[in-house]
Short mmCIF file of C-alpha atoms in Angstrom, two decimals:
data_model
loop_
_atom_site.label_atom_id
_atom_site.label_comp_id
_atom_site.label_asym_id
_atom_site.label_seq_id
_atom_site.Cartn_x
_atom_site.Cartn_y
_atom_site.Cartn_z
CA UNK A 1 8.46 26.96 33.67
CA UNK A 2 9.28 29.35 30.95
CA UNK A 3 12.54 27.94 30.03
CA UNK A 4 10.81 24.30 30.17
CA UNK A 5 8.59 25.86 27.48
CA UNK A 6 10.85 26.95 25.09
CA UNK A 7 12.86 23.99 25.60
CA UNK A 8 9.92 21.44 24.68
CA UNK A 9 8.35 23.75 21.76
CA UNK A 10 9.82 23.89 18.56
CA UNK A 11 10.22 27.46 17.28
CA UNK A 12 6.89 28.65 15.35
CA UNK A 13 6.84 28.27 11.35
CA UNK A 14 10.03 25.90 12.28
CA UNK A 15 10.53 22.37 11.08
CA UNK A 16 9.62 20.65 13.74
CA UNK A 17 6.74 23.31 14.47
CA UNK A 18 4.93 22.44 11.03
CA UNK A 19 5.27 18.56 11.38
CA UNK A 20 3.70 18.64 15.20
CA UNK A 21 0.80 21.26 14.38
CA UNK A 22 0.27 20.10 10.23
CA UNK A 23 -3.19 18.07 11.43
CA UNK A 24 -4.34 20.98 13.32
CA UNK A 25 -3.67 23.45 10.60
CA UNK A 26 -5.51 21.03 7.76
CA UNK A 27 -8.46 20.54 10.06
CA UNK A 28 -8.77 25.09 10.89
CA UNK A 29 -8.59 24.76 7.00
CA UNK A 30 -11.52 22.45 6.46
CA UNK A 31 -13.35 23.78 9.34
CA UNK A 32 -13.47 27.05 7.33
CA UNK A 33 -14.82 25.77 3.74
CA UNK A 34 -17.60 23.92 6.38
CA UNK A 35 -18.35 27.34 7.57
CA UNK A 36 -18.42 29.12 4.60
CA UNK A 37 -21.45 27.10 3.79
CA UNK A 38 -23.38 29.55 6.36
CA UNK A 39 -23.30 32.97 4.34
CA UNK A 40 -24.87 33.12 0.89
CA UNK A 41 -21.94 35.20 -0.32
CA UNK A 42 -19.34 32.17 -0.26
CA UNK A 43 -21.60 29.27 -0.41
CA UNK A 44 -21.67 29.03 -4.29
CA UNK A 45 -17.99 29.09 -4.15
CA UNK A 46 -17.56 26.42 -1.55
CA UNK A 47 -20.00 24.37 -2.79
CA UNK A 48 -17.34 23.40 -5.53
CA UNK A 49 -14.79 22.19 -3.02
CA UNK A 50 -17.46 19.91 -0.99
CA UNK A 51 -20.20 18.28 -3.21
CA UNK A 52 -19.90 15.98 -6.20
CA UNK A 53 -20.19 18.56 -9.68
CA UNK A 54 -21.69 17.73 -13.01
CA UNK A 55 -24.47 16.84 -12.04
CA UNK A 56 -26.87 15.41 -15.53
CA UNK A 57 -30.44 14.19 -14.69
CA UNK A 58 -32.84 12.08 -16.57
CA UNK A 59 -36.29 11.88 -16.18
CA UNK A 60 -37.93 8.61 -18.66
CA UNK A 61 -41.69 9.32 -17.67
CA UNK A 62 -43.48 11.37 -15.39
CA UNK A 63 -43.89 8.20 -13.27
CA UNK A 64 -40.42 6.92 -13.45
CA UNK A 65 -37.87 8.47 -10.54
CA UNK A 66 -35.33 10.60 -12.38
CA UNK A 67 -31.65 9.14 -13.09
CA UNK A 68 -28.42 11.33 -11.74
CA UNK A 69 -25.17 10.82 -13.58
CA UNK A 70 -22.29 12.51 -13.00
CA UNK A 71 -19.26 13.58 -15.85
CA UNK A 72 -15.78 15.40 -14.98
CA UNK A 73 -14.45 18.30 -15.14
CA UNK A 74 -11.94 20.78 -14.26
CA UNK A 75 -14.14 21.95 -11.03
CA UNK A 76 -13.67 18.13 -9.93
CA UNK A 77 -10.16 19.44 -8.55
CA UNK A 78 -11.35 21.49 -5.95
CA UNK A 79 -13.49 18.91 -4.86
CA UNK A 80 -10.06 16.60 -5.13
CA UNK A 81 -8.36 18.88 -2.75
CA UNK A 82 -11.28 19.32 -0.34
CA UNK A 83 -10.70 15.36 0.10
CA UNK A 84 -7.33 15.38 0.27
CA UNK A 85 -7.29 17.85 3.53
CA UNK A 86 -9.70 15.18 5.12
CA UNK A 87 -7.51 12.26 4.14
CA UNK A 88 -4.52 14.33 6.14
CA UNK A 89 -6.95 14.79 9.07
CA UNK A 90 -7.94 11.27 9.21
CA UNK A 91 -4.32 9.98 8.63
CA UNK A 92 -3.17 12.04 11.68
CA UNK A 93 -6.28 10.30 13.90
CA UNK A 94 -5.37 7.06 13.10
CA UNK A 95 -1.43 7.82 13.85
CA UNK A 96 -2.35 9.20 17.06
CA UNK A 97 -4.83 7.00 18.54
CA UNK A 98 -4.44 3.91 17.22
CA UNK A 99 -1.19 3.28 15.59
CA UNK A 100 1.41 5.10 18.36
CA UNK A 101 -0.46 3.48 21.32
CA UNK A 102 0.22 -0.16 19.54
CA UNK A 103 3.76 1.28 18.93
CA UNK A 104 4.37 1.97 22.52
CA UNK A 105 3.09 -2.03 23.40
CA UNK A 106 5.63 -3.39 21.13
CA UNK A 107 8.44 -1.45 21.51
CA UNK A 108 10.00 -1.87 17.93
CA UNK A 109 12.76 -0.48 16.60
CA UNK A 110 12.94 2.49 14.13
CA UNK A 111 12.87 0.38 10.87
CA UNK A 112 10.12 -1.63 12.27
CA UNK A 113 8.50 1.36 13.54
CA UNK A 114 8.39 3.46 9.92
CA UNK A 115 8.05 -0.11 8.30
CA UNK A 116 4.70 -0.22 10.75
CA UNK A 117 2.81 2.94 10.51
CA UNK A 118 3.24 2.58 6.97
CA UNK A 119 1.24 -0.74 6.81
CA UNK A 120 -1.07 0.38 9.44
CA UNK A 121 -2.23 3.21 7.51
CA UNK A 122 -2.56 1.20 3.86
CA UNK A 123 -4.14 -1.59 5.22
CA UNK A 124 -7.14 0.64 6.96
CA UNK A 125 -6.88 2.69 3.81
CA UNK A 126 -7.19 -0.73 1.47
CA UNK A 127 -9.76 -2.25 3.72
CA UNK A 128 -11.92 0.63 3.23
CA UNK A 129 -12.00 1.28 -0.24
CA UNK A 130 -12.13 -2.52 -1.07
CA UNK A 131 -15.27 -2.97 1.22
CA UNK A 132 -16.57 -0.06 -0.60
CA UNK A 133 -15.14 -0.80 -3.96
CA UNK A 134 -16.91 -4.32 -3.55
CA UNK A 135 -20.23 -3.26 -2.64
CA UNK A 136 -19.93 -0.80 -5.90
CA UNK A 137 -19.69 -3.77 -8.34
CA UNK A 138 -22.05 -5.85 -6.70
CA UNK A 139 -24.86 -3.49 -7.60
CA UNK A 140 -23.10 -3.43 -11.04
CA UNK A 141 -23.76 -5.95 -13.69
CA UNK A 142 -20.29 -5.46 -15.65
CA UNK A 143 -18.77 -7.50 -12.48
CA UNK A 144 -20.52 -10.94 -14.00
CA UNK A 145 -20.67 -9.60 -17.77
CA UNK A 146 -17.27 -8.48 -18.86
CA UNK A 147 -18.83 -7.32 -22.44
CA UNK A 148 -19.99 -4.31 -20.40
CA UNK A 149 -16.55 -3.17 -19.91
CA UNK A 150 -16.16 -1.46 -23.85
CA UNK A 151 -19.89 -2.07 -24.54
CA UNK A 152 -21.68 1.83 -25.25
CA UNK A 153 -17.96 3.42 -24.75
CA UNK A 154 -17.59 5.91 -24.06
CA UNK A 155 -18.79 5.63 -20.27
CA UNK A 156 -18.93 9.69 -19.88
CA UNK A 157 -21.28 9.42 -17.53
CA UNK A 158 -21.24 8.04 -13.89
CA UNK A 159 -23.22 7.04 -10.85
CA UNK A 160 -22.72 9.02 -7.91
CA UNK A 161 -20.63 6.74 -5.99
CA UNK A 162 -18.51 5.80 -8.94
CA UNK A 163 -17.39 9.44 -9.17
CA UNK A 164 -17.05 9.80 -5.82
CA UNK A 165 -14.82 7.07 -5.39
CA UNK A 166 -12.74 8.08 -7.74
CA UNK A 167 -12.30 11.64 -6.50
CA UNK A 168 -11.29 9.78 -3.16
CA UNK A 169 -9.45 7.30 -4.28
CA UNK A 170 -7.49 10.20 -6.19
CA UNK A 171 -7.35 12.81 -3.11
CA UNK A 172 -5.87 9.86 -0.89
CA UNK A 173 -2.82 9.26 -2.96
CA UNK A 174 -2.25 12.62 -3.55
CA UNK A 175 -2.45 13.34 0.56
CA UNK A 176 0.43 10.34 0.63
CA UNK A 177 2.95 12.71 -1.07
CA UNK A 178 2.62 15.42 1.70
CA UNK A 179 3.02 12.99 4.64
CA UNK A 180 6.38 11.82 3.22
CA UNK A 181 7.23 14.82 4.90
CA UNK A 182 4.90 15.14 7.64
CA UNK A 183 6.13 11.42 8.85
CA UNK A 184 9.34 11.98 8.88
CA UNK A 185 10.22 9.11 6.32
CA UNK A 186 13.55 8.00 6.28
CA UNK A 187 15.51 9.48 3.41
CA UNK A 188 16.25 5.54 1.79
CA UNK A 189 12.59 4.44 1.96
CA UNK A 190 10.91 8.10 -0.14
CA UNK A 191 12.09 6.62 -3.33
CA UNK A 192 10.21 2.98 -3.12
CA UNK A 193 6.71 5.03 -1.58
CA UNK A 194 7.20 7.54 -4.24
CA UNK A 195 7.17 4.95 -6.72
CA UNK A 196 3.81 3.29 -5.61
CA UNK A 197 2.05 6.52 -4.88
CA UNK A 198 2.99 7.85 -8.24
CA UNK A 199 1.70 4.77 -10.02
CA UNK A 200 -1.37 4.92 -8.48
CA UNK A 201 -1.96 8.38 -9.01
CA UNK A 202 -1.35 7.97 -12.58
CA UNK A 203 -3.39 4.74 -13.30
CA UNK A 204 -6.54 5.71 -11.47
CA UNK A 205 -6.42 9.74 -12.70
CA UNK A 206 -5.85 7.66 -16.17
CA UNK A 207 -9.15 5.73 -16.18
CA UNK A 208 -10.74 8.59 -15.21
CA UNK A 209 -10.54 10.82 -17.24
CA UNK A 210 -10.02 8.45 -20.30
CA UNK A 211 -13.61 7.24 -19.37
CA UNK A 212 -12.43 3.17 -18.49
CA UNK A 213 -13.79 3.67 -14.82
CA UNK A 214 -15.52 0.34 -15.25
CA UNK A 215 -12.43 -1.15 -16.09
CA UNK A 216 -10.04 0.43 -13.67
CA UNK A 217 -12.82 -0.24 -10.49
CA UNK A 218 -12.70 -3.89 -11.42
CA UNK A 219 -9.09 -3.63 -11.73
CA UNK A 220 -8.46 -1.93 -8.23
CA UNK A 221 -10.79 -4.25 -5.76
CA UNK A 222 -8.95 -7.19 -6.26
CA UNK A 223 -5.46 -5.49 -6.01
CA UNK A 224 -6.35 -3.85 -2.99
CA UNK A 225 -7.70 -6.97 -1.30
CA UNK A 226 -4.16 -8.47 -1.55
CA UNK A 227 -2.54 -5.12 -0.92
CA UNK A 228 -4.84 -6.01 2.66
CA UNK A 229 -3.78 -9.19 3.10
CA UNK A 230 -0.12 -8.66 2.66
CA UNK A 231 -0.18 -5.28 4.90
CA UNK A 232 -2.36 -6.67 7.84
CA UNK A 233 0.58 -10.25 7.27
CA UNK A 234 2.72 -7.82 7.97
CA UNK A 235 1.39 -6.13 10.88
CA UNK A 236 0.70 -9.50 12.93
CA UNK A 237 4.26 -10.64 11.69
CA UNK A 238 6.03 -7.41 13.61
CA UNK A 239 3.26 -8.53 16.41
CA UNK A 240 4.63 -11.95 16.53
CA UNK A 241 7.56 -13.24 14.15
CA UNK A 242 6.22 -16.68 14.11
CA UNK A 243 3.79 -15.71 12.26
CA UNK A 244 3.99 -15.62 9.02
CA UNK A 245 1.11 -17.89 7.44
CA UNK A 246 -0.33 -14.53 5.27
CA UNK A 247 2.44 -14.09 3.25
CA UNK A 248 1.90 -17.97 1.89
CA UNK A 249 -1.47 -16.42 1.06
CA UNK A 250 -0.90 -13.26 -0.04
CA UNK A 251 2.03 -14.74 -2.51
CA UNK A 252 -1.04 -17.10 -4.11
CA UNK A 253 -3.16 -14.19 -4.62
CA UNK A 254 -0.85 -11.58 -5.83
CA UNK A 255 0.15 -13.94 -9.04
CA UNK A 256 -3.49 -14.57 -9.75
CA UNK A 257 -4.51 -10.82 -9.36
CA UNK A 258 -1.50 -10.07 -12.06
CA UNK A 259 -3.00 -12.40 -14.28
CA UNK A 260 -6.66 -11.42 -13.71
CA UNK A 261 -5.15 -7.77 -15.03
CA UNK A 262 -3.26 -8.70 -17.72
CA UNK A 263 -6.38 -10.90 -19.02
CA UNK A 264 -9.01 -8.47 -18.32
CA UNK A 265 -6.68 -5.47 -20.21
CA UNK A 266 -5.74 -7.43 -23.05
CA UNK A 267 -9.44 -7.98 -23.44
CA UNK A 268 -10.81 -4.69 -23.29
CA UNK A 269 -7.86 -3.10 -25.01
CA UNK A 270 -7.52 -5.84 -27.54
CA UNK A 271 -10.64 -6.98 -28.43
CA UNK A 272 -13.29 -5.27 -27.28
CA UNK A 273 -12.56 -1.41 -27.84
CA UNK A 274 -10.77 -2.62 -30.99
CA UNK A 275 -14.62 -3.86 -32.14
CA UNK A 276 -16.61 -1.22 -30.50
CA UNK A 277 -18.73 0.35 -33.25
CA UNK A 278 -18.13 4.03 -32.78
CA UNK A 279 -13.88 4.44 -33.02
CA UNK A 280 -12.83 7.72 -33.51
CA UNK A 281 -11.18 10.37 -31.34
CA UNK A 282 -13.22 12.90 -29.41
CA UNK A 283 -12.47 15.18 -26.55
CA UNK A 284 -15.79 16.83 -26.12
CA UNK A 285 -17.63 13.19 -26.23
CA UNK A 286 -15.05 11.69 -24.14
CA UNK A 287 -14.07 9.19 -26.74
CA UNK A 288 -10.86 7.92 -26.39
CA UNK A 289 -10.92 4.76 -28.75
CA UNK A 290 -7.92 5.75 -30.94
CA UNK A 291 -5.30 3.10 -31.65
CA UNK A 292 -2.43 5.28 -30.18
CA UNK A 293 -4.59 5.56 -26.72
CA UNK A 294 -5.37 1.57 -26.57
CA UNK A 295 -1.79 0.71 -27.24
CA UNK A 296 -0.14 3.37 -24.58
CA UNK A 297 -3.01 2.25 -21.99
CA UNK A 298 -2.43 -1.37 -22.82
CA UNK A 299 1.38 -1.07 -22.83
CA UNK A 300 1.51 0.90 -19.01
CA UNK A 301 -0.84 -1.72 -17.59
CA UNK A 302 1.29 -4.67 -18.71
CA UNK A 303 4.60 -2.86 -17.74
CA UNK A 304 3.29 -2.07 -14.86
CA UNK A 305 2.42 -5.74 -13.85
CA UNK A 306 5.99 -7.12 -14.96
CA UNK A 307 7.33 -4.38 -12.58
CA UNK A 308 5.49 -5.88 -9.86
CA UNK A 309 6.10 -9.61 -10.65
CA UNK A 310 9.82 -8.78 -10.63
CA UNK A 311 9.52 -6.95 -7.20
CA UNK A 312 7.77 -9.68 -6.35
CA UNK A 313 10.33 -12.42 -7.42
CA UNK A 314 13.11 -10.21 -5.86
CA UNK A 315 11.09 -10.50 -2.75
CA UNK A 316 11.05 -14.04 -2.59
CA UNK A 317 14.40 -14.80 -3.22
CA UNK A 318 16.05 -12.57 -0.70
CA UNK A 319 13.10 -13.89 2.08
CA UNK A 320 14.53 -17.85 0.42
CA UNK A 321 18.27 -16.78 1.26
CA UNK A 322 17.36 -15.19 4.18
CA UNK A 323 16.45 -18.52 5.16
CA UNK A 324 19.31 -20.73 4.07
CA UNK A 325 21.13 -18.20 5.76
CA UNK A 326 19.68 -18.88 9.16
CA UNK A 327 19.63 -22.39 8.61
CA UNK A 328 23.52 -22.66 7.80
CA UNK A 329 24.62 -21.79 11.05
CA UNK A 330 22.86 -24.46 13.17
CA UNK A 331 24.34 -27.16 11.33
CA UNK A 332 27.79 -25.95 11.61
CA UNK A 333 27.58 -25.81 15.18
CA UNK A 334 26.01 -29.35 15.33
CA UNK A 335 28.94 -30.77 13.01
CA UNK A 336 31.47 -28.85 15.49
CA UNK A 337 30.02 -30.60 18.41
CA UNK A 338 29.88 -33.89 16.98
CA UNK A 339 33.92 -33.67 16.40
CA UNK A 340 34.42 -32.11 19.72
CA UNK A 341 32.86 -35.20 21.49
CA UNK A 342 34.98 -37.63 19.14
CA UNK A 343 38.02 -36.32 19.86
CA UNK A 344 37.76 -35.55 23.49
CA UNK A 345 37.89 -39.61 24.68
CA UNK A 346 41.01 -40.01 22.83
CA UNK A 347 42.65 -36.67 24.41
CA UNK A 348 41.76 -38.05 28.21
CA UNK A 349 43.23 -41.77 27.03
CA UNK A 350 46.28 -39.54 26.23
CA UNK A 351 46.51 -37.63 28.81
CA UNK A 352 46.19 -40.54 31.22
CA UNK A 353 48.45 -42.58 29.62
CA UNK A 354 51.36 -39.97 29.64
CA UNK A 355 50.74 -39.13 33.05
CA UNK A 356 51.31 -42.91 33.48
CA UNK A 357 54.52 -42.90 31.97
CA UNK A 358 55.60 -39.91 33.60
CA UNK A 359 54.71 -41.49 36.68
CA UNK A 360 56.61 -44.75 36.09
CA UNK A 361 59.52 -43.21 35.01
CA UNK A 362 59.92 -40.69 37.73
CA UNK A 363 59.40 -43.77 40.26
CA UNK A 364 62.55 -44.03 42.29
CA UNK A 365 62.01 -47.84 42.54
CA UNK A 366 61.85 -48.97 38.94
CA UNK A 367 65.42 -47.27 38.49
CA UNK A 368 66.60 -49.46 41.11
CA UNK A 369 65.15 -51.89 39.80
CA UNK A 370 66.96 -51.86 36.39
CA UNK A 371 69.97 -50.66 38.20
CA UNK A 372 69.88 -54.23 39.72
#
């Protein structure tokens, strides 16, 4: 039995040994800012890492409930990386119970299978923050009155679940970096994830602290609903080839969501900060409104989406070939058969008349005959 062991386990602080355990590790390390909640000693330091900070109240009237905003700061990246260990923890959960057991049903192969977990993960990742994105701007009123986007800038101050989103829509991309290696991703498909993670970490760390969070959450929950749709096409598609009906959808939606961004940034960017009465440039207000700032913001956002629409043409066309390409060999075969069976008539007449001759002229008779 010993041998079996030390067969089976990886050698500790190995490899192997970090990749198995890493979920276990995270979740000790969690479990002891949690616990350091208990003693009075490290509770004002652990506080940081757990709860929402800057906290700025308002109180109107005595009768009137008082109003909580939040601002950022540089505490906000303990809090960041408190998040992050429970996005590892809850990636690891989903791998394990849900995504390897429907791995084990299908039995697909190793680009399938990487190709797989990947989409499982971002599409329970993008369902959740678009359900909660949604339900964000519906108790906003910017959502139906885009003047709000630049109106009063700069936004400094935040709801509660604004910030919070934010901080975990920040710690989640940031966890994606580390599970390159935890996952074992193949060494040709690190560069396209590290391009997507990276962008996302920059855009959404961008609005934040350059105070467009209105902007960038309005931006985000219609890009991750067809980030859903084209993840969850995928997953039924490695279900069941045939089908393939989301990605007609999710090709719709992706063009207008490129266009919805380009026309919402050039209008912020453009027109409205551009007319916003206080301009200036201000890092203890939080004001941002500077030409250089508009221009670099307005310039990554629109390079951004002509990245993306070429991706996406690229996409297209190879899926297009990919089809002519299947399509080419069935005819061939159908013209091949269609000679075969003309010629194949002819041949027998051939064949049956030249064993006829051979016949007659071997015939012992008809020599005689002419012989005569």
């Amino acid at each position: 039995m010993g041998l079996r062991r030390k067969n089976k386990s990886p050698a500790v602080l190995s490899h192997e040994f970090v990749i198995q355990n890493h979920a276990d590790a995270v979740s000790c390390l969690a479990m002891g800012f949690l616990l350091g909640l208990m003693f009075e000693v490290t509770a004002k330091y652990v506080i940081i890492f757990i709860t929402v900070q800057y906290n700025v109240t308002y109180i109107i009237d005595d009768k009137s409930e008082p109003i909580h905003l939040y601002e950022y700061g540089p505490k906000d990246i303990a809090t960041i990386f408190f998040y992050m260990l429970i996005a590892i923890i809850l990636h690891a959960v989903i791998q394990e119970y849900i995504l390897d057991k429907i791995n084990r049903r299908l039995h697909l192969s190793k680009t399938k299978h990487s190709k797989f977990n990947e989409s499982g993960q971002l599409a329970f990742f993008y369902l959740f923050s678009f359900v909660w994105g949604a339900s964000i701007l519906t108790a906003e009123e910017f959502m139906t009155n885009p003047t709000l986007l630049w109106k009063d800038y700069p936004h400094s101050r935040m709801f509660f679940q604004v910030k919070f989103f934010y901080v975990c829509q920040i710690a989640y991309w940031l966890h994606a970096l580390p599970e390159l290696y935890f996952q074992k991703i193949r060494k040709e498909d690190i560069p396209r994830q590290l391009y997507y993670i990276c962008l996302y970490i920059a855009h959404i760390s961008g609005a934040y602290v350059l105070n467009l969070q209105r902007l960038g959450l309005i931006l985000l929950v219609p890009h991750y609903l067809v980030e859903l749709i084209f993840h969850a096409s995928r997953l039924f598609y490695f279900s069941d080839e045939n089908k393939q009906k989301g990605f007609t959808l999710w090709a719709l939606l992706f063009v207008m969501a490129r266009l919805l961004t380009l026309t919402l940034s050039v209008l912020t960017f453009g027109f409205g900060l551009a007319r916003v009465e206080n301009p200036g440039f201000s890092i203890a207000d939080g004001n941002f409104n500077v030409l250089t700032v508009r221009i670099s913001c307005l310039a990554a956002i629109c390079l951004t989406q002509a990245w993306m629409m070429w991706k996406f043409i690229n996409f297209q066309l190879k899926k297009w070939r990919e089809h002519i390409q299947n399509q080419l060999p069935k005819k061939k075969i159908t013209y091949t058969k269609s000679k075969s069976t003309k010629k194949e008539p002819n041949k027998a007449n051939f064949v049956n008349g030249a064993v006829k001759l051979e016949d007659g002229g071997a015939s012992p008779r008809t020599r005689k005959s002419k012989a005569l």
